[in-house]
C-alpha positions as a Python dict, from the first residue, in 0.01 Angstrom:
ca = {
    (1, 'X'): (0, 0, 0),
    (2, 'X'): (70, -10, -391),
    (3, 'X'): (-185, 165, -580),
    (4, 'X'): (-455, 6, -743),
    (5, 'X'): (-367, 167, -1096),
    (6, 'X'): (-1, 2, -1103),
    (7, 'X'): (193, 307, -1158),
    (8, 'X'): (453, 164, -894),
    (9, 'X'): (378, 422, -638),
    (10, 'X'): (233, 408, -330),
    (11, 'X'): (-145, 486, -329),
    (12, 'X'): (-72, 771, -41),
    (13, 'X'): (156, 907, -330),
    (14, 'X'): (-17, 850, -654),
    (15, 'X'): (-453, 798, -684),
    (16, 'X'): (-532, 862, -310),
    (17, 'X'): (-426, 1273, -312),
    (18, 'X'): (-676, 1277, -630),
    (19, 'X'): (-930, 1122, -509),
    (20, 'X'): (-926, 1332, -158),
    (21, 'X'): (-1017, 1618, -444),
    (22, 'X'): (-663, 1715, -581),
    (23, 'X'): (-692, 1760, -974),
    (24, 'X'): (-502, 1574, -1207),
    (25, 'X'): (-185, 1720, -1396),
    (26, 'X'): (-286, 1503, -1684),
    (27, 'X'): (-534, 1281, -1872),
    (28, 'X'): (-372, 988, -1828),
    (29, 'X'): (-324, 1061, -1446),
    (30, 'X'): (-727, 1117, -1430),
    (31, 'X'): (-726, 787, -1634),
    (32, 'X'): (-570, 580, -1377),
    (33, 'X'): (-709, 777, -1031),
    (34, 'X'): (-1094, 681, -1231),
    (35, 'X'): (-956, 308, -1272),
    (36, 'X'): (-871, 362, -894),
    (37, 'X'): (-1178, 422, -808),
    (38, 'X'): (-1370, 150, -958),
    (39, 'X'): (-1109, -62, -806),
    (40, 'X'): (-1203, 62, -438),
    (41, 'X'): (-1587, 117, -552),
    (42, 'X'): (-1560, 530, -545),
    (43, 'X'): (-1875, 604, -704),
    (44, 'X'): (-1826, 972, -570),
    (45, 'X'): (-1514, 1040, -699),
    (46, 'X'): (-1623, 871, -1094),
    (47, 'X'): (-1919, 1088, -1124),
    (48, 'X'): (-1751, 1412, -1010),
    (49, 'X'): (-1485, 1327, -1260),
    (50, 'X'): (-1745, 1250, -1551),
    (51, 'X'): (-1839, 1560, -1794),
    (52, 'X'): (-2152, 1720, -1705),
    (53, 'X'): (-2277, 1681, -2083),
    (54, 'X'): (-2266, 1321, -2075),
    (55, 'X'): (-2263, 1197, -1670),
    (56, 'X'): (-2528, 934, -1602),
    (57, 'X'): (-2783, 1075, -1370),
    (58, 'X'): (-2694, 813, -1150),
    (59, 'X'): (-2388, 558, -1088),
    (60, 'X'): (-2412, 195, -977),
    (61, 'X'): (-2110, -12, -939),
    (62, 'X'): (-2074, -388, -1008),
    (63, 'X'): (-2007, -570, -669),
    (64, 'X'): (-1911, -892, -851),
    (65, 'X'): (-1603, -733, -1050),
    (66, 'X'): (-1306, -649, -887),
    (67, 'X'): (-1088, -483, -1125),
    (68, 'X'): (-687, -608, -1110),
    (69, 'X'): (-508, -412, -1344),
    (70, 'X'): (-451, -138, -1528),
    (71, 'X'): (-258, -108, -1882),
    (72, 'X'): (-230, 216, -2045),
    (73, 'X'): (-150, 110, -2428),
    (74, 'X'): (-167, 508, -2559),
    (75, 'X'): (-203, 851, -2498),
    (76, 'X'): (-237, 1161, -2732),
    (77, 'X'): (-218, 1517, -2601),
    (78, 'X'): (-385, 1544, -2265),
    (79, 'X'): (-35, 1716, -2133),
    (80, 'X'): (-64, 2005, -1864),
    (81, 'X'): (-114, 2230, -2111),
    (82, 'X'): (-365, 2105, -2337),
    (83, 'X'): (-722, 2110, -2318),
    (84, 'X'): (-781, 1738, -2470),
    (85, 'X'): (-668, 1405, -2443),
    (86, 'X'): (-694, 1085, -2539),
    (87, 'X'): (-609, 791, -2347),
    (88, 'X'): (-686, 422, -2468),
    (89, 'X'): (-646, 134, -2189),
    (90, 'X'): (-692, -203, -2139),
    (91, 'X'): (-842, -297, -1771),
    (92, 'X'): (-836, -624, -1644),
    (93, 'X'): (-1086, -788, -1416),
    (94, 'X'): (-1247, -1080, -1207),
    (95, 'X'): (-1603, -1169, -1207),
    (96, 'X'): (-1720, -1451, -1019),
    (97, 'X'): (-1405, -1594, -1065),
    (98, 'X'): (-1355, -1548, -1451),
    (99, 'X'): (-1075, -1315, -1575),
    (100, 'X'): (-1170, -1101, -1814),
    (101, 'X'): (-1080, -743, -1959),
    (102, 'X'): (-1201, -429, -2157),
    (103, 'X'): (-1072, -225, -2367),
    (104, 'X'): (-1144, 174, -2408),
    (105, 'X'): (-1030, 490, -2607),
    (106, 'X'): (-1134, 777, -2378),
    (107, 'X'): (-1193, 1118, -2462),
    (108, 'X'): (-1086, 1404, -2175),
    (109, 'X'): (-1097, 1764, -2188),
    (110, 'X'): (-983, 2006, -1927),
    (111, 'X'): (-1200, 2290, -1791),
    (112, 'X'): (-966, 2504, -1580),
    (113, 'X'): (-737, 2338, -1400),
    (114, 'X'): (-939, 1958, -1373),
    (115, 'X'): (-918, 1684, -1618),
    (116, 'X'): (-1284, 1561, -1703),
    (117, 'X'): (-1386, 1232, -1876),
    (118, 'X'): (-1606, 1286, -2170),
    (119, 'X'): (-1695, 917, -2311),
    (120, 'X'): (-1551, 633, -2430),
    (121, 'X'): (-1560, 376, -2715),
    (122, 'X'): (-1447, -5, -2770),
    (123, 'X'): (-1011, 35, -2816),
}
């Protein structure tokens, strides 16, 4: 099964060993595993990703949307060996029907050896 984040890989090979609790090499790898699990409604996996300092207390997902793709328009830093990153995306969705899509630059930072997300603001 291709993965829901469109890397090309398979989603045994890409997302799914991340979201079974393996940490992410990079930002942009924790960007697509957390468009992953939107995609399969992983409300676990988002909020144990999400920064303690600004985590919702609690995470409901949208039934209606079912999120198609993922395009990752730029990164900065968020390598293996630094402790931010920046990744702005555009996701694309369906909601009742209607195509639509958002865009976000999000902020990560890396706290030992896992990638967290921090927030996010209109790309």
């Amino acid at each position: 099964m291709r993965c829901p984040c469109l890397s090309g890989d398979t989603f045994e090979k890409c997302c799914g060993p991340l979201l079974s609790g393996g940490a992410a090499p990079t930002a942009e790898r924790l960007m697509r595993s957390r468009f992953t699990a939107f995609a399969r409604g992983d409300a676990a996996y988002l909020t144990r990703t999400w920064h303690p300092s600004t985590r919702p207390a609690q995470l409901e997902l949208d039934d209606d949307i079912r999120w198609t793709r993922l395009d990752i328009v730029e990164t900065a830093r968020g390598g293996p060996f630094d402790r931010e990153g920046v990744v702005l995306f555009e996701a694309f969705f369906r909601e009742h029907g209607v195509a639509g899509s958002m865009r976000e630059r999000s902020r990560f930072v890396r706290e030992g050896r896992d990638w967290l997300y921090v927030d996010g603001v209109p790309g």
